[in-house]
PDB file of C-alpha atoms in Angstrom:
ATOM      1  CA  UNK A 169      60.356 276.810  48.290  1.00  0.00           C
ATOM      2  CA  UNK A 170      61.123 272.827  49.777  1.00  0.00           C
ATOM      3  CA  UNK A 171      64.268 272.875  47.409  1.00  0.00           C
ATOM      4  CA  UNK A 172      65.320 276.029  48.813  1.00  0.00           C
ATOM      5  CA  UNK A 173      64.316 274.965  52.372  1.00  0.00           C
ATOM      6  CA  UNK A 174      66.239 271.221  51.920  1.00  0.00           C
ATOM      7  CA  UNK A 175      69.437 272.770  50.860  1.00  0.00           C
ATOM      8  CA  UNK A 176      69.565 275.364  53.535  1.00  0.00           C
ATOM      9  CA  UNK A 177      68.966 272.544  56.067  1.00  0.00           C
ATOM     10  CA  UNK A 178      71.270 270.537  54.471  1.00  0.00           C
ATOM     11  CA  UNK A 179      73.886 273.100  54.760  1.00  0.00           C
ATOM     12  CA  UNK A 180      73.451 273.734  58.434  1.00  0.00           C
ATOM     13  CA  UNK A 181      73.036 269.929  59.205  1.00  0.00           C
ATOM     14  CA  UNK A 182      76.259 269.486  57.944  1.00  0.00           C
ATOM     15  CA  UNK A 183      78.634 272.025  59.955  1.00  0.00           C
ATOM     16  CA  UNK A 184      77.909 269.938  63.143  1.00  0.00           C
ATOM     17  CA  UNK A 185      79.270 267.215  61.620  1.00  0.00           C
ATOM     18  CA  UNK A 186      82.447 268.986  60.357  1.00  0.00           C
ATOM     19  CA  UNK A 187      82.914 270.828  63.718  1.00  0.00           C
ATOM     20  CA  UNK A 188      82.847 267.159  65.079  1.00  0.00           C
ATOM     21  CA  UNK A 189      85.354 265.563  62.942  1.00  0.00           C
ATOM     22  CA  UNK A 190      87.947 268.555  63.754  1.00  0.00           C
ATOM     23  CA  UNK A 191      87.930 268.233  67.358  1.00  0.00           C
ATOM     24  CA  UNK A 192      87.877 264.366  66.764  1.00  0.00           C
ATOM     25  CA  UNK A 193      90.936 264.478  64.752  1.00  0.00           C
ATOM     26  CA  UNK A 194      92.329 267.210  67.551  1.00  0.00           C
ATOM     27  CA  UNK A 195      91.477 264.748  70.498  1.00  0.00           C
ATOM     28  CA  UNK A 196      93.064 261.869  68.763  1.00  0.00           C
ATOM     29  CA  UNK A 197      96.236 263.791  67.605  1.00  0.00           C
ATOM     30  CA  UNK A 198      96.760 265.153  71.309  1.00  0.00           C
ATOM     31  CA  UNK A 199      96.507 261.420  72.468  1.00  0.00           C
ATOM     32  CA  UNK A 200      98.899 260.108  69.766  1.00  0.00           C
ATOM     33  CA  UNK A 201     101.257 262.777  70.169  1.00  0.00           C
ATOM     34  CA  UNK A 202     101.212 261.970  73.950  1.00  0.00           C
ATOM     35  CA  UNK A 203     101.558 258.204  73.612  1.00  0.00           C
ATOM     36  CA  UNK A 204     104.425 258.765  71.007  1.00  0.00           C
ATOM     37  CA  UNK A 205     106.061 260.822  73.610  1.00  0.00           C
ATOM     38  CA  UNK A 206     105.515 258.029  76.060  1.00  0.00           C
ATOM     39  CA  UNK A 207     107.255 255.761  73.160  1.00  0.00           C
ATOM     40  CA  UNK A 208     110.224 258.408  72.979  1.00  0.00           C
ATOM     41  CA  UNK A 209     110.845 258.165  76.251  1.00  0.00           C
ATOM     42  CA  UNK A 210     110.744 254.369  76.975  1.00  0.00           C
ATOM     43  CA  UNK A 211     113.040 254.787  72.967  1.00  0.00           C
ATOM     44  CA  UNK A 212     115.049 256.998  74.836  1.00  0.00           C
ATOM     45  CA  UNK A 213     116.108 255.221  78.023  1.00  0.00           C
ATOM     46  CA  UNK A 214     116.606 251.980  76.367  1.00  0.00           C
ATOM     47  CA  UNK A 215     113.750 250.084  77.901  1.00  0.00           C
ATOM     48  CA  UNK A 216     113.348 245.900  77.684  1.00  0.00           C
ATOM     49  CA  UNK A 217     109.552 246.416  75.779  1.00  0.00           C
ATOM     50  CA  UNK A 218     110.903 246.591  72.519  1.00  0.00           C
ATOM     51  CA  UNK A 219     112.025 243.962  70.750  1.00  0.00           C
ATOM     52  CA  UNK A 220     115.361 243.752  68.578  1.00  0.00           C
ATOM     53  CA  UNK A 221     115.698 242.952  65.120  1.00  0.00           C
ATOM     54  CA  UNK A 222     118.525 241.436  63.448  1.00  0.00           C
ATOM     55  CA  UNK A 223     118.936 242.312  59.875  1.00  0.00           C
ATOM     56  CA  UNK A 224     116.866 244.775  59.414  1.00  0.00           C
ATOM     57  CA  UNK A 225     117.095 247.324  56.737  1.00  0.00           C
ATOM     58  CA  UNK A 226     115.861 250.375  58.994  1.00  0.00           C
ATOM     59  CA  UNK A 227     118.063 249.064  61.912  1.00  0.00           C
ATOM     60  CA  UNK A 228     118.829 252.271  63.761  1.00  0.00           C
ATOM     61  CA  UNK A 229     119.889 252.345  67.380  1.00  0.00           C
ATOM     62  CA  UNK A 230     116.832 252.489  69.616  1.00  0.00           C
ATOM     63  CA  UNK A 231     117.708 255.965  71.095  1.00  0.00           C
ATOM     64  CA  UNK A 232     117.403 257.237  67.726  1.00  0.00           C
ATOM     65  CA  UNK A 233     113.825 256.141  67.161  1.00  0.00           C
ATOM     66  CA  UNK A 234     112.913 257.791  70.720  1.00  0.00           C
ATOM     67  CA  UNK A 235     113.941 260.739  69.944  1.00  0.00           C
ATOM     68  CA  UNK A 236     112.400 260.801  66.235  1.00  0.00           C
ATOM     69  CA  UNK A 237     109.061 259.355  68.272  1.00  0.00           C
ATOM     70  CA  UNK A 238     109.493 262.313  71.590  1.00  0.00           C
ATOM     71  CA  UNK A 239     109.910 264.857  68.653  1.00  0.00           C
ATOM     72  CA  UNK A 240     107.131 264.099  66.476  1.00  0.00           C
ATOM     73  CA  UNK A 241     104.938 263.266  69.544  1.00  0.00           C
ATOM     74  CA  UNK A 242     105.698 266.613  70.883  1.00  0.00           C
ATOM     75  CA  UNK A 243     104.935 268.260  67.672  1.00  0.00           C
ATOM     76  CA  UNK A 244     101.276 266.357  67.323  1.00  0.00           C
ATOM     77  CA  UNK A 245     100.388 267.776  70.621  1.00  0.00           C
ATOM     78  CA  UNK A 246     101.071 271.868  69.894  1.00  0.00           C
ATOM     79  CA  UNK A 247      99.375 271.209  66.600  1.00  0.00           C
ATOM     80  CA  UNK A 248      96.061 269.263  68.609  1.00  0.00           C
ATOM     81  CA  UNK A 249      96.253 272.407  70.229  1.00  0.00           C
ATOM     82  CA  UNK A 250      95.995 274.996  67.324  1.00  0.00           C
ATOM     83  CA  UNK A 251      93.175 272.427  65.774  1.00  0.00           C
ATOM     84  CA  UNK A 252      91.130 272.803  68.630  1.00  0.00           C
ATOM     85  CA  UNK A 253      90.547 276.476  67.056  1.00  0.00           C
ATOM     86  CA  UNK A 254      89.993 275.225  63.936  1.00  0.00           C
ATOM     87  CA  UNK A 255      93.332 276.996  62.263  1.00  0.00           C
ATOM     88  CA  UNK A 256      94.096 276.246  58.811  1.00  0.00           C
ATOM     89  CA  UNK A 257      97.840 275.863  59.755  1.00  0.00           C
ATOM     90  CA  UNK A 258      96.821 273.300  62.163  1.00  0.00           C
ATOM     91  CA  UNK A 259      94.877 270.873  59.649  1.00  0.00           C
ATOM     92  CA  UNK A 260      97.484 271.107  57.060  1.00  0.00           C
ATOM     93  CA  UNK A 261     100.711 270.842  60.278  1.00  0.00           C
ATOM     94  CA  UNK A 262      97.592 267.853  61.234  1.00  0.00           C
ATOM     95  CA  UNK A 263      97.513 266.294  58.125  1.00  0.00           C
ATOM     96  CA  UNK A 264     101.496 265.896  57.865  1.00  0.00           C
ATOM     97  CA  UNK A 265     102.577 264.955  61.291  1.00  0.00           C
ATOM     98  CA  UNK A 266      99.898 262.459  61.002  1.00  0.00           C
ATOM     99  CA  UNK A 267     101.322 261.056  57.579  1.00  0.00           C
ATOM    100  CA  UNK A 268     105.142 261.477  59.619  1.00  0.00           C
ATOM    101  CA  UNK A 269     103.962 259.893  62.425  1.00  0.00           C
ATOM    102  CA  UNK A 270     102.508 256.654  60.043  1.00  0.00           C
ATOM    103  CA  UNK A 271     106.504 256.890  58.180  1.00  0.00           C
ATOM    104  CA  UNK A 272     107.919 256.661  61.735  1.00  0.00           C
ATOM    105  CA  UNK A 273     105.566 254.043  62.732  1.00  0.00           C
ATOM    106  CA  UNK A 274     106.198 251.612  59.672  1.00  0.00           C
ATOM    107  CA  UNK A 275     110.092 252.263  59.669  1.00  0.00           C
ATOM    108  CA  UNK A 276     109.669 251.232  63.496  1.00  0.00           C
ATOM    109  CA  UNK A 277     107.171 248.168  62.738  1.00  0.00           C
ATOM    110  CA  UNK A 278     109.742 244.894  63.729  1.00  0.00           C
ATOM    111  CA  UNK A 279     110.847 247.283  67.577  1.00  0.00           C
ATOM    112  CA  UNK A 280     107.256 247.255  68.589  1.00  0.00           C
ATOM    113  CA  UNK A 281     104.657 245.369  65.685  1.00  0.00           C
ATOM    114  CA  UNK A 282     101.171 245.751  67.420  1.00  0.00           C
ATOM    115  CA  UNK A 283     101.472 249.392  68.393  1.00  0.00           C
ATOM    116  CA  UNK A 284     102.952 250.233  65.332  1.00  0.00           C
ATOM    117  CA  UNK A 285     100.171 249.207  63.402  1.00  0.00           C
ATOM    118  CA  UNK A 286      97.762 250.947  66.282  1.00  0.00           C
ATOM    119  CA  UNK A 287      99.474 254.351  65.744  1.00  0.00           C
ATOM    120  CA  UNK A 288      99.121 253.576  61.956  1.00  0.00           C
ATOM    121  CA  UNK A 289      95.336 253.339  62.376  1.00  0.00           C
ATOM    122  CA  UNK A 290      95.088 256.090  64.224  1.00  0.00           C
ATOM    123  CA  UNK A 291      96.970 258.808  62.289  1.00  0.00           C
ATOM    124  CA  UNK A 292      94.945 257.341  59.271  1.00  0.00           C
ATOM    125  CA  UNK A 293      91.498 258.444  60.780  1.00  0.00           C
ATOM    126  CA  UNK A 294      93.216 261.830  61.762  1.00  0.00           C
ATOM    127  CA  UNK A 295      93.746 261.927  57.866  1.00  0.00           C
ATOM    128  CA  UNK A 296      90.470 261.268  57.501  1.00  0.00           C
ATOM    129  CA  UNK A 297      88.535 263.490  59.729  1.00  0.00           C
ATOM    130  CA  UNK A 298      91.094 266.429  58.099  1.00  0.00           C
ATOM    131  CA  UNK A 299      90.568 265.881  55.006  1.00  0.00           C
ATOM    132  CA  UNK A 300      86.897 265.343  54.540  1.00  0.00           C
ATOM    133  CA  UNK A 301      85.671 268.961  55.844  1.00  0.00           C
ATOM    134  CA  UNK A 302      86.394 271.981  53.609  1.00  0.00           C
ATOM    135  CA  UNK A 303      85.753 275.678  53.597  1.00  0.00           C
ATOM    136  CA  UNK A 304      82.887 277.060  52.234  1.00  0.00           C
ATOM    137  CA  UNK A 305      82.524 280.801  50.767  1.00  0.00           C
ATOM    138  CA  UNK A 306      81.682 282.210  53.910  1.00  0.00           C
ATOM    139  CA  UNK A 307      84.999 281.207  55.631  1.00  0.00           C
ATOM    140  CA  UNK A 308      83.399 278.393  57.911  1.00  0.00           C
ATOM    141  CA  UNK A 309      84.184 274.857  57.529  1.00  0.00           C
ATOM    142  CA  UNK A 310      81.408 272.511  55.944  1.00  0.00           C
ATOM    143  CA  UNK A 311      81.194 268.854  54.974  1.00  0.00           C
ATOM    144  CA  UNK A 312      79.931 268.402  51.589  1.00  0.00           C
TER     145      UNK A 312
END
């Protein structure tokens, strides 16, 4: 009877938790996707905060990179959305702009170092909060 007790608590105990991690990887998607906008843009219209790199083996005009930064930014933010409602499309789409959005930032490390490795961090937790909670049999996401 306490073993059957424990495990049922267990199991409800831990769908909070995994209901937690999927909007926190949703909130921090939507506000990487918007600062990587924000980084598009200032890519886009040439502004004087990045810095320029000679010899580098990435070197690619700096419009480029704010467009590849405004796209992928966009595309985190429609896919925050669709996690908010806990879609499977939207933690696998999560789980790979996240990983693009790392790519970008380390191809992109000598324009702008410190953010770089900020946006790195962050799309690593998104990762993380994805990837830890799974579905059970019943259809609903639990953390085991």
């Amino acid at each position: 009877m306490t073993a059957t007790h424990t495990g049922h608590h267990s199991q409800t105990a831990h769908r909070p938790w995994a209901e937690g991690l999927t909007v926190f990887a949703a909130v921090m998607l939507m506000i990487a996707g918007v600062l990587d906008i924000f980084r598009g843009i200032m890519g886009i219209a040439e502004d004087d905060v990045f810095v320029t790199t000679r010899d580098y083996v990435f070197a690619y005009d700096l419009t480029g990179w704010g467009w590849i930064h405004l796209i992928l930014g966009a595309v985190a933010v429609v896919v925050s959305m669709g996690l908010f409602q806990a879609s499977l499309w939207a933690r696998v789409a999560g789980v790979t702009i996240a990983g693009f959005i790392i790519i970008a930032n380390f191809l992109s490390l000598p324009y702008s170092p410190v953010w770089s490795i900020v946006m790195i961090a962050f799309s690593g937790f998104i990762i993380w909060a994805l990837c830890v909670v799974r579905k059970d049999d019943s259809g609903e996401f639990d953390h085991s």
